XYZ file of N, CA and C in Angstrom:
741
model
N 12.956 -15.355 -18.534
C 14.340 -15.343 -18.596
C 14.844 -13.584 -18.272
N 13.913 -12.976 -17.182
C 14.086 -11.726 -17.289
C 14.390 -11.052 -16.220
N 14.596 -9.872 -15.994
C 14.956 -9.138 -14.613
C 15.786 -9.572 -13.596
N 17.039 -10.287 -14.334
C 17.836 -10.807 -13.672
C 18.508 -9.508 -12.699
N 18.771 -8.277 -13.373
C 19.256 -7.366 -12.760
C 20.064 -7.513 -11.717
N 20.433 -6.668 -10.664
C 21.396 -6.999 -9.579
C 20.649 -7.662 -8.339
N 19.043 -8.354 -9.131
C 18.359 -8.474 -8.134
C 17.930 -9.836 -8.277
N 17.191 -10.485 -6.981
C 16.150 -11.650 -7.020
C 15.415 -11.662 -6.160
N 14.331 -12.129 -6.397
C 12.925 -12.046 -5.847
C 13.244 -11.556 -4.177
N 13.559 -12.279 -3.248
C 13.397 -11.737 -2.219
C 13.860 -10.533 -1.472
N 15.038 -10.155 -2.282
C 15.536 -8.761 -1.970
C 16.002 -7.997 -3.121
N 16.076 -8.516 -4.297
C 16.518 -7.996 -5.385
C 17.797 -8.451 -5.629
N 18.329 -9.803 -4.701
C 19.815 -10.237 -4.697
C 20.014 -11.666 -4.377
N 18.417 -12.551 -4.429
C 18.967 -13.857 -4.148
C 17.691 -14.241 -3.419
N 17.265 -15.653 -3.396
C 16.106 -16.348 -2.341
C 16.913 -17.539 -1.840
N 18.160 -17.677 -1.815
C 18.678 -18.706 -1.353
C 18.085 -19.254 -0.031
N 17.854 -18.110 0.771
C 16.883 -18.213 2.338
C 16.065 -17.094 2.292
N 14.577 -17.513 2.581
C 13.627 -16.338 2.646
C 13.848 -15.748 4.008
N 13.849 -14.354 4.111
C 13.652 -13.889 5.698
C 12.452 -13.941 6.108
N 12.051 -14.798 7.360
C 10.699 -15.529 7.713
C 10.530 -14.726 9.112
N 9.147 -14.318 9.570
C 8.905 -13.599 10.503
C 8.925 -14.781 11.766
N 8.498 -15.801 11.157
C 8.897 -17.417 12.078
C 10.228 -18.092 11.835
N 10.908 -18.231 12.455
C 12.041 -19.009 12.215
C 11.764 -20.808 11.785
N 12.148 -21.101 10.776
C 11.951 -22.129 10.129
C 13.293 -23.366 10.579
N 12.963 -24.560 10.641
C 13.806 -25.409 10.804
C 14.981 -25.335 9.883
N 16.130 -25.336 10.534
C 17.384 -24.920 9.694
C 17.900 -26.161 9.077
N 18.948 -26.201 7.983
C 19.442 -27.496 7.625
C 20.226 -28.022 8.541
N 20.361 -29.423 8.353
C 21.249 -30.206 9.406
C 22.780 -29.539 9.494
N 23.792 -30.173 10.647
C 25.066 -29.649 10.971
C 25.712 -29.702 9.589
N 25.889 -30.748 8.722
C 26.475 -31.009 7.830
C 26.279 -30.016 6.512
N 24.843 -30.046 6.640
C 24.500 -29.065 5.198
C 24.999 -27.670 5.788
N 24.644 -27.171 6.835
C 25.156 -25.941 7.547
C 26.211 -25.697 7.080
N 27.291 -26.730 7.477
C 28.836 -26.376 7.073
C 29.053 -26.198 5.687
N 28.647 -27.050 4.755
C 28.620 -26.691 3.307
C 28.112 -25.424 2.988
N 27.106 -25.099 3.695
C 26.272 -23.561 2.868
C 27.395 -22.646 3.307
N 28.057 -22.763 4.698
C 28.936 -21.939 4.810
C 30.067 -21.688 4.085
N 30.577 -22.731 3.920
C 31.951 -23.010 2.841
C 31.538 -22.295 1.352
N 30.198 -22.723 1.196
C 29.871 -22.087 -0.554
C 29.739 -20.857 -0.097
N 29.147 -20.089 0.712
C 28.985 -18.791 0.704
C 30.180 -17.985 0.981
N 30.899 -18.656 1.689
C 32.615 -17.581 2.079
C 33.003 -17.531 0.612
N 33.015 -18.965 -0.050
C 33.695 -19.034 -1.191
C 33.296 -18.182 -2.551
N 31.965 -17.790 -2.440
C 31.224 -17.047 -3.431
C 31.661 -15.620 -3.171
N 31.540 -15.562 -1.627
C 31.689 -14.084 -1.154
C 33.376 -13.624 -1.436
N 34.452 -14.397 -1.269
C 35.587 -14.210 -1.636
C 35.495 -13.835 -3.427
N 34.916 -14.912 -4.093
C 35.002 -15.050 -5.619
C 34.500 -13.380 -6.028
N 33.619 -12.772 -5.273
C 32.841 -11.553 -5.939
C 33.744 -10.441 -5.327
N 34.492 -10.758 -4.422
C 35.493 -9.796 -3.950
C 36.470 -9.628 -4.735
N 36.952 -10.606 -5.326
C 37.872 -10.753 -6.198
C 37.650 -10.048 -7.488
N 36.495 -10.140 -8.011
C 35.864 -9.302 -8.877
C 35.839 -7.793 -8.721
N 35.398 -7.552 -7.516
C 35.440 -5.901 -7.215
C 36.849 -5.590 -7.090
N 37.611 -6.238 -6.556
C 39.170 -5.466 -6.396
C 39.813 -5.695 -7.988
N 39.578 -6.512 -9.216
C 39.773 -6.604 -10.200
C 39.360 -5.475 -10.878
N 38.352 -5.004 -10.738
C 37.766 -3.955 -11.359
C 38.434 -2.460 -10.949
N 38.717 -2.561 -9.706
C 39.267 -1.311 -9.029
C 40.648 -1.359 -9.601
N 41.060 -2.236 -9.393
C 42.548 -2.280 -9.715
C 42.978 -1.939 -11.520
N 42.063 -2.745 -11.933
C 41.861 -2.248 -13.711
C 41.808 -0.771 -13.920
N 40.442 -0.114 -12.985
C 40.193 1.112 -13.231
C 41.319 2.041 -12.975
N 41.983 1.658 -11.821
C 43.391 2.493 -11.508
C 44.225 2.659 -12.420
N 44.861 1.620 -12.902
C 45.646 1.327 -13.869
C 45.542 1.810 -15.144
N 44.155 1.747 -15.656
C 43.879 2.383 -16.991
C 43.648 4.015 -17.060
N 42.990 4.242 -15.644
C 42.494 5.645 -15.217
C 40.854 5.613 -16.202
N 40.734 5.000 -16.782
C 39.124 4.770 -17.210
C 38.624 3.819 -17.093
N 37.187 4.041 -16.949
C 36.147 2.716 -16.835
C 35.618 2.361 -18.054
N 36.287 2.622 -19.139
C 36.073 1.495 -20.526
C 36.720 0.383 -20.479
N 35.788 -0.634 -21.040
C 36.320 -1.821 -21.258
C 37.146 -2.601 -20.447
N 36.577 -2.517 -18.973
C 37.075 -3.168 -17.859
C 36.473 -4.436 -17.906
N 35.587 -4.581 -18.488
C 35.149 -6.214 -18.537
C 36.168 -7.321 -18.556
N 37.330 -6.740 -19.263
C 38.195 -8.095 -19.827
C 38.807 -8.205 -18.588
N 38.965 -7.253 -17.385
C 39.838 -7.766 -16.633
C 39.483 -8.514 -15.532
N 37.930 -8.674 -15.669
C 37.499 -9.757 -14.599
C 36.312 -10.772 -15.422
N 36.605 -11.068 -16.612
C 36.024 -11.863 -17.494
C 35.881 -13.273 -16.836
N 37.222 -13.788 -16.613
C 37.212 -15.144 -16.172
C 36.607 -15.213 -14.918
N 37.138 -14.660 -13.785
C 36.225 -14.889 -12.350
C 34.664 -14.716 -12.789
N 34.227 -13.613 -13.236
C 32.787 -13.400 -13.223
C 31.900 -14.746 -14.067
N 32.646 -15.201 -15.222
C 32.084 -16.402 -15.482
C 32.381 -17.336 -14.708
N 33.246 -17.733 -13.811
C 33.470 -18.769 -12.862
C 32.494 -18.685 -11.833
N 32.370 -17.662 -11.208
C 31.463 -17.591 -10.001
C 30.004 -17.201 -10.260
N 29.673 -16.428 -11.595
C 28.337 -16.529 -11.866
C 27.696 -17.805 -12.286
N 28.767 -18.663 -13.151
C 28.258 -20.087 -13.269
C 27.908 -21.080 -11.909
N 28.942 -20.731 -11.064
C 28.873 -21.039 -9.744
C 27.626 -21.489 -9.154
N 26.698 -20.150 -9.442
C 25.417 -19.807 -8.536
C 24.684 -20.849 -9.202
N 24.630 -21.906 -10.259
C 23.881 -22.786 -10.581
C 23.925 -23.766 -9.245
N 24.729 -23.982 -8.761
C 24.567 -24.897 -7.427
C 23.257 -24.471 -6.464
N 22.764 -23.396 -6.583
C 21.797 -23.034 -5.654
C 20.762 -23.660 -6.109
N 20.676 -23.907 -7.169
C 19.491 -24.658 -7.750
C 19.347 -26.136 -7.115
N 20.527 -26.753 -6.988
C 20.537 -27.944 -6.700
C 20.371 -27.701 -4.912
N 20.804 -26.974 -4.315
C 20.666 -26.328 -2.661
C 19.005 -26.340 -2.707
N 18.107 -25.922 -3.453
C 16.716 -26.056 -3.457
C 16.378 -27.485 -3.821
N 16.649 -27.795 -4.705
C 16.166 -29.006 -5.193
C 16.566 -30.073 -3.954
N 17.513 -30.209 -3.202
C 17.775 -30.977 -2.262
C 17.080 -30.915 -1.000
N 16.870 -29.536 -1.015
C 15.728 -29.358 -0.029
C 16.746 -28.793 1.471
N 17.867 -28.537 1.068
C 18.896 -27.893 2.205
C 18.869 -26.434 2.300
N 18.047 -25.720 1.592
C 17.463 -24.529 1.709
C 15.993 -24.182 1.269
N 14.896 -23.319 2.012
C 13.591 -23.286 1.373
C 13.278 -22.743 0.720
N 13.860 -22.622 -0.719
C 13.383 -21.572 -1.440
C 12.800 -22.537 -2.951
N 11.923 -21.992 -3.428
C 11.729 -22.529 -4.911
C 12.830 -23.091 -5.622
N 12.655 -24.098 -6.128
C 13.418 -24.370 -7.300
C 13.193 -23.713 -8.421
N 11.892 -23.704 -8.883
C 11.541 -23.049 -10.167
C 11.900 -21.445 -10.291
N 11.712 -20.837 -9.030
C 11.871 -19.513 -8.832
C 13.424 -19.221 -8.906
N 14.203 -19.996 -8.173
C 15.454 -19.772 -7.861
C 16.163 -20.308 -9.306
N 15.805 -21.441 -9.960
C 16.155 -21.628 -11.477
C 16.088 -20.546 -12.426
N 15.096 -19.854 -12.209
C 14.755 -18.945 -13.228
C 15.530 -17.765 -13.209
N 15.603 -17.418 -11.802
C 16.528 -16.233 -11.426
C 18.057 -16.522 -11.833
N 18.860 -17.810 -11.474
C 20.042 -17.685 -11.851
C 20.245 -18.039 -13.267
N 19.371 -18.321 -13.737
C 19.501 -18.980 -15.265
C 19.368 -17.606 -16.049
N 18.923 -16.566 -15.695
C 18.895 -15.358 -16.425
C 20.195 -14.631 -16.221
N 20.761 -14.629 -15.421
C 22.265 -14.097 -15.213
C 22.979 -14.949 -15.915
N 23.317 -16.443 -15.927
C 24.025 -17.323 -16.862
C 23.673 -17.008 -18.311
N 22.565 -16.970 -18.813
C 21.905 -16.626 -19.873
C 22.980 -15.270 -20.671
N 22.669 -14.213 -19.519
C 23.011 -12.933 -20.074
C 24.846 -13.021 -19.867
N 25.322 -13.843 -19.212
C 26.789 -14.139 -18.965
C 27.103 -14.832 -20.259
N 26.472 -15.757 -20.765
C 27.274 -16.699 -21.479
C 26.833 -16.709 -23.171
N 25.105 -16.077 -23.098
C 24.582 -16.576 -24.416
C 24.560 -15.097 -25.222
N 24.564 -14.335 -24.148
C 25.115 -12.639 -24.662
C 26.375 -12.157 -24.693
N 26.645 -11.950 -23.690
C 28.168 -11.436 -23.341
C 29.261 -12.107 -23.959
N 29.294 -13.093 -23.525
C 30.415 -14.004 -23.868
C 30.502 -14.497 -25.489
N 29.378 -14.584 -25.889
C 28.945 -14.848 -27.223
C 28.946 -14.033 -28.258
N 28.453 -12.627 -28.013
C 28.851 -11.414 -28.970
C 29.779 -10.630 -28.383
N 30.813 -11.239 -28.956
C 32.115 -10.651 -28.690
C 32.201 -8.958 -28.733
N 31.383 -8.319 -29.723
C 31.351 -6.774 -29.995
C 30.732 -6.094 -28.854
N 29.841 -6.615 -27.824
C 29.236 -5.658 -26.953
C 30.399 -5.913 -25.628
N 31.137 -6.593 -25.501
C 32.176 -6.650 -24.085
C 33.164 -5.285 -24.508
N 32.855 -4.415 -24.971
C 33.638 -3.120 -24.812
C 32.717 -1.982 -24.797
N 31.425 -2.366 -24.827
C 30.245 -1.558 -24.607
C 30.185 -1.141 -22.673
N 30.030 0.211 -22.258
C 29.809 0.305 -21.022
C 28.812 0.077 -20.323
N 27.724 -0.331 -21.031
C 26.472 -0.901 -20.623
C 26.611 -2.198 -19.866
N 27.908 -2.790 -20.187
C 28.139 -3.941 -19.468
C 28.800 -3.853 -17.869
N 29.651 -2.827 -17.994
C 30.347 -2.244 -16.496
C 28.874 -2.342 -15.532
N 27.789 -1.736 -16.222
C 26.468 -1.194 -15.538
C 25.954 -2.643 -14.665
N 25.745 -3.633 -15.304
C 25.235 -4.836 -14.588
C 26.429 -5.863 -13.867
N 27.736 -5.424 -14.374
C 28.833 -6.278 -13.640
C 28.787 -5.539 -12.334
N 28.806 -4.232 -12.114
C 29.254 -3.458 -10.965
C 27.941 -3.820 -10.126
N 27.040 -3.712 -10.465
C 25.467 -3.881 -9.713
C 25.791 -5.602 -9.451
N 26.117 -6.359 -10.153
C 25.881 -7.863 -9.727
C 27.140 -7.829 -8.743
N 28.079 -7.308 -8.938
C 29.182 -7.663 -7.868
C 28.758 -6.794 -6.427
N 28.413 -5.926 -6.430
C 27.900 -5.540 -5.264
C 26.898 -6.343 -4.559
N 26.148 -7.002 -5.256
C 24.876 -7.188 -5.173
C 25.413 -8.921 -4.271
N 26.099 -9.700 -4.879
C 26.542 -10.712 -4.398
C 27.512 -10.754 -3.286
N 28.478 -9.615 -3.058
C 29.204 -9.471 -1.859
C 28.318 -9.516 -0.688
N 27.396 -8.612 -0.783
C 26.379 -8.606 0.048
C 25.549 -9.869 0.495
N 24.898 -10.090 -0.457
C 24.071 -11.373 -0.557
C 24.644 -12.596 0.052
N 26.137 -13.033 -0.465
C 26.846 -13.990 0.038
C 27.111 -13.684 1.786
N 27.455 -12.633 2.013
C 28.181 -12.099 3.249
C 26.697 -12.309 4.115
N 25.466 -12.030 3.726
C 24.236 -12.032 4.560
C 23.878 -13.221 4.964
N 23.866 -14.404 3.980
C 24.044 -15.878 4.006
C 25.024 -16.375 5.182
N 26.039 -16.000 4.801
C 27.345 -16.543 5.704
C 26.999 -16.244 7.073
N 26.509 -14.905 7.482
C 26.421 -14.406 8.885
C 25.162 -15.118 9.347
N 24.132 -15.024 8.676
C 22.891 -15.701 8.958
C 23.187 -17.312 9.628
N 23.629 -17.891 8.594
C 23.791 -19.275 9.067
C 24.841 -19.383 10.266
N 25.613 -18.367 10.491
C 26.744 -18.459 11.863
C 25.934 -17.720 13.151
N 24.469 -17.299 12.805
C 23.588 -16.686 13.904
C 24.393 -15.432 14.271
N 25.245 -14.593 13.442
C 25.990 -13.582 13.787
C 25.956 -12.518 12.871
N 24.558 -11.895 12.497
C 24.205 -11.181 11.601
C 24.288 -9.656 11.525
N 25.407 -9.093 11.146
C 25.557 -7.624 11.594
C 24.501 -6.951 11.108
N 23.837 -5.744 11.479
C 22.731 -5.219 11.167
C 22.934 -4.339 9.783
N 24.330 -3.814 9.753
C 24.911 -3.088 8.563
C 24.306 -3.980 7.556
N 24.903 -5.577 7.398
C 24.590 -6.113 6.199
C 23.113 -6.584 5.905
N 22.393 -6.560 6.792
C 20.868 -6.838 6.709
C 20.277 -5.355 6.109
N 20.978 -4.410 6.725
C 20.467 -3.047 6.060
C 20.865 -2.802 5.018
N 21.898 -3.323 4.202
C 22.480 -3.253 2.977
C 21.874 -4.331 1.834
N 21.301 -5.243 2.256
C 20.817 -6.066 1.605
C 19.286 -5.902 1.344
N 18.943 -5.089 2.201
C 17.278 -4.821 1.945
C 17.028 -3.094 1.461
N 18.236 -2.743 0.953
C 18.097 -1.039 0.922
C 19.083 -0.650 -0.554
N 20.009 -1.215 -0.832
C 20.938 -0.933 -1.857
C 20.224 -1.566 -3.149
N 19.240 -2.504 -3.096
C 18.518 -3.072 -4.364
C 17.598 -1.656 -4.775
N 17.782 -0.970 -3.958
C 16.503 0.405 -4.561
C 17.349 1.216 -5.661
N 18.754 0.995 -5.814
C 19.828 1.680 -6.597
C 20.248 0.663 -7.656
N 20.543 -0.427 -7.216
C 21.469 -1.539 -7.647
C 20.668 -2.347 -8.620
N 19.426 -2.361 -8.235
C 18.133 -3.076 -9.257
C 18.029 -2.474 -10.437
N 17.684 -1.093 -10.779
C 17.442 -0.548 -11.775
C 18.845 -0.438 -12.514
N 19.565 -0.291 -12.059
C 21.223 -0.151 -12.556
C 21.308 -1.278 -13.312
N 21.270 -2.390 -12.739
C 21.718 -3.820 -13.093
C 20.884 -4.250 -14.298
N 19.387 -4.139 -14.094
C 18.406 -4.423 -15.247
C 18.679 -3.137 -16.310
N 19.240 -1.726 -16.328
C 19.505 -1.205 -17.187
C 20.555 -1.585 -18.256
N 21.756 -2.099 -17.380
C 23.164 -2.661 -17.986
C 22.599 -3.657 -19.143
N 21.520 -4.674 -18.323
C 21.036 -6.053 -19.121
C 20.535 -5.797 -20.185
N 19.534 -4.857 -20.353
C 18.779 -4.477 -21.205
C 19.618 -3.830 -22.369
N 20.618 -2.905 -22.204
C 21.123 -2.033 -22.942
C 22.542 -2.959 -23.954
N 22.835 -3.880 -22.899
C 23.654 -5.022 -23.522
C 22.960 -5.800 -24.866
N 21.968 -6.309 -24.379
C 21.097 -7.345 -25.184
C 20.745 -6.523 -26.315
N 20.531 -5.272 -26.114
C 19.927 -3.930 -27.350
C 21.167 -4.071 -28.262
N 22.164 -3.832 -27.538
C 23.715 -3.621 -28.378
C 24.047 -5.070 -29.108
N 23.778 -6.128 -28.752
C 23.996 -7.339 -29.341
C 23.098 -7.421 -30.404
N 21.966 -7.107 -30.338
C 20.883 -7.394 -31.790
C 21.380 -6.816 -32.861
N 22.158 -5.838 -33.216
C 22.884 -5.838 -34.795
C 23.580 -6.989 -35.223
N 24.523 -7.576 -34.396
C 25.334 -8.662 -34.558
C 24.690 -10.015 -34.444
N 23.774 -10.208 -33.556
C 23.140 -11.285 -33.718
C 22.730 -11.500 -35.137
N 21.651 -10.275 -35.635
C 20.815 -10.450 -36.636
C 22.004 -10.510 -38.079
N 23.003 -10.119 -38.116
C 24.179 -10.104 -39.169
C 24.599 -11.475 -39.095
N 24.988 -12.163 -37.842
C 25.556 -13.294 -37.679
C 24.836 -14.413 -38.214
N 23.635 -14.437 -37.406
C 22.632 -15.693 -37.334
C 22.711 -16.587 -36.335
N 23.438 -15.563 -35.364
C 24.083 -16.362 -34.180
C 22.751 -17.190 -33.427
N 23.129 -18.770 -33.281
C 22.510 -19.492 -32.762
C 20.971 -19.450 -33.232
N 20.667 -19.131 -34.697
C 19.668 -19.429 -35.121
C 19.385 -20.599 -35.957
N 18.159 -21.132 -36.477
C 17.810 -22.106 -36.911
C 17.046 -21.979 -38.516
N 17.501 -22.128 -39.457
C 16.815 -21.841 -40.409
C 15.928 -23.128 -40.974
N 14.852 -22.922 -41.605
C 14.093 -24.224 -42.685
C 14.778 -23.650 -44.012
N 14.806 -24.794 -44.854
C 14.444 -26.357 -44.175
C 15.545 -27.064 -43.651
N 15.192 -27.716 -42.597
C 15.985 -28.759 -41.878
C 15.284 -29.919 -41.880
N 16.134 -31.184 -41.600
C 15.393 -32.436 -41.095
C 14.706 -32.544 -39.861
N 14.585 -31.451 -39.149
C 13.854 -31.167 -37.912
C 12.433 -30.712 -38.273
N 12.510 -29.924 -38.943
C 11.122 -29.136 -39.449
C 11.079 -27.937 -38.704
N 12.177 -27.510 -38.089
C 12.118 -26.749 -36.981
C 12.920 -25.403 -37.208
N 12.251 -23.997 -36.795
C 13.196 -22.994 -36.997
C 13.491 -22.144 -35.809
N 14.238 -21.516 -35.470
C 14.539 -20.419 -34.524
C 15.326 -19.311 -34.573
N 14.918 -18.119 -34.313
C 15.443 -16.773 -34.399
C 15.900 -15.976 -33.326
N 17.205 -16.577 -33.042
C 17.739 -16.049 -31.679
C 17.334 -14.338 -31.585
N 17.509 -13.715 -32.859
C 17.197 -12.235 -32.724
C 15.997 -11.733 -32.088
N 14.935 -12.664 -32.661
C 13.888 -12.349 -32.532
C 13.438 -12.869 -30.595
N 13.943 -14.129 -30.486
C 14.289 -14.570 -28.877
C 14.825 -13.393 -28.035
N 15.858 -12.793 -28.599
C 16.301 -11.555 -27.518
C 15.333 -10.430 -27.471
N 14.833 -9.933 -28.244
C 13.826 -9.064 -28.312
C 12.573 -9.590 -27.434
N 12.086 -10.724 -27.080
C 11.024 -11.092 -26.496
C 11.682 -10.914 -25.064
N 12.786 -11.451 -24.906
C 13.552 -11.033 -23.781
C 13.500 -9.683 -23.294
N 13.945 -8.936 -23.730
C 13.648 -7.651 -23.413
C 12.279 -7.116 -23.082
N 11.220 -7.580 -23.879
C 10.040 -7.196 -23.507
C 9.570 -7.747 -22.426
N 9.891 -8.973 -22.041
C 9.662 -9.880 -20.893
C 10.053 -9.123 -19.496
N 10.912 -8.290 -19.666
C 11.017 -7.085 -18.649
C 10.042 -6.450 -17.983
N 9.434 -5.743 -18.794
C 8.156 -5.053 -18.963
C 7.447 -5.259 -17.363
N 6.891 -6.830 -17.633
C 5.776 -7.004 -16.618
C 6.539 -7.741 -15.405
N 7.783 -8.174 -15.239
C 8.487 -8.706 -14.292
C 9.250 -7.693 -13.572
N 9.920 -6.946 -13.805
C 10.935 -5.794 -13.415
C 9.995 -5.015 -11.868
N 8.800 -4.328 -12.240
C 8.119 -3.856 -11.572
C 7.499 -4.691 -10.554
N 6.990 -6.121 -11.005
C 6.649 -6.993 -9.763
C 7.694 -7.321 -8.599
N 9.011 -7.488 -9.208
C 10.126 -7.936 -8.452
C 10.701 -6.843 -7.525
N 10.557 -5.295 -7.818
C 11.090 -3.997 -7.442
C 10.065 -3.917 -6.242
N 8.550 -3.985 -6.433
C 7.732 -3.423 -5.424
C 7.493 -4.619 -4.229
N 7.792 -5.960 -4.842
C 7.841 -6.793 -3.908
C 9.112 -6.621 -2.733
N 10.307 -6.318 -3.568
C 11.175 -6.068 -2.496
C 11.258 -4.596 -1.961
N 10.363 -3.719 -2.113
C 10.255 -2.800 -1.306
C 9.312 -3.094 -0.137
N 8.550 -4.138 -0.487
C 7.388 -4.594 0.540
C 8.124 -5.219 1.514
N 9.421 -6.121 1.024
C 10.031 -7.335 1.894
C 10.917 -6.006 2.914
N 11.518 -4.951 2.200
C 12.232 -4.138 2.987
C 11.546 -3.696 4.293
N 10.107 -3.007 4.179
C 9.463 -2.529 4.820
C 9.255 -3.397 6.174
N 8.981 -4.697 5.766
C 8.749 -5.700 6.856
C 9.732 -6.319 7.388
N 10.962 -6.612 6.690
C 12.426 -6.940 7.538
C 12.869 -5.910 8.420
N 13.005 -4.650 7.987
C 13.685 -3.466 8.832
C 12.716 -3.039 9.619
N 11.501 -3.083 9.741
C 10.651 -2.599 10.445
C 10.723 -3.757 11.965
N 10.426 -4.840 11.219
C 10.753 -5.712 12.271
C 11.988 -5.997 13.272
N 12.970 -5.373 12.518
C 14.217 -5.357 13.051
C 14.340 -4.284 14.344
N 13.664 -3.038 13.793
C 13.510 -1.861 14.662
C 12.732 -2.493 15.550
N 11.877 -3.071 15.741
C 10.712 -3.076 16.603
C 11.334 -4.255 17.771
N 12.327 -5.160 17.233
C 13.183 -5.917 18.196
C 13.804 -5.484 18.929
N 14.867 -4.234 18.369
C 15.499 -3.314 19.176
C 15.050 -2.773 20.240
N 13.867 -1.931 19.777
C 13.020 -1.350 20.824
C 12.730 -2.175 22.135
N 12.185 -3.615 21.602
C 11.671 -4.333 22.898
C 12.766 -4.750 23.853
N 13.999 -4.695 23.663
C 15.310 -5.360 24.266
C 15.667 -4.354 25.344
């Protein structure tokens, strides 16, 4: 449940449809129509979050505590990404159910089990780091999927999808780690989500330790995903350049 960052495995920002050198058989007409609607709605939702952040910043004249201005739409649209797991499970997108579930649940976990549950961290500037990274990421990602499904993908969007992760991924991961770290003292003090012995189930769980393990898990996962995305960038963009030259 780590390295959600501003990123997912295929490009740092999602694995709903993998970029392949050879075109695979796409979804049927009905599934395509549904996916277009879904991606348009999600693009619009993250644009609402982006506008909310800008408006709040202009109104306050400060970037501190901007989380409250976009809390509700952030929770709604980030949770809406759970549908992507079903898309994979039902086979309407050619991605791994396990990988997609891992990536989506990482962000949902941070949204609800950390930022929502530990109110004290909501005023921390580190929250804004991952919120901004996620917002830019998702606007690009869902736009990419929408235009790809319509077979009219602008090069600028493709370039942004496979380039901006270079900055946004570390930015998002840093925000996530700092937010979890900021939550630790409050989790320890309150015993949030922890289960102590003795109890009738003879089971104990320390949420404080669990969060530390989550942070440690970023160490092996982040470099793998980041270098994978650098490889994907070279492959996808170089293929595009070769295609342009051949035309």
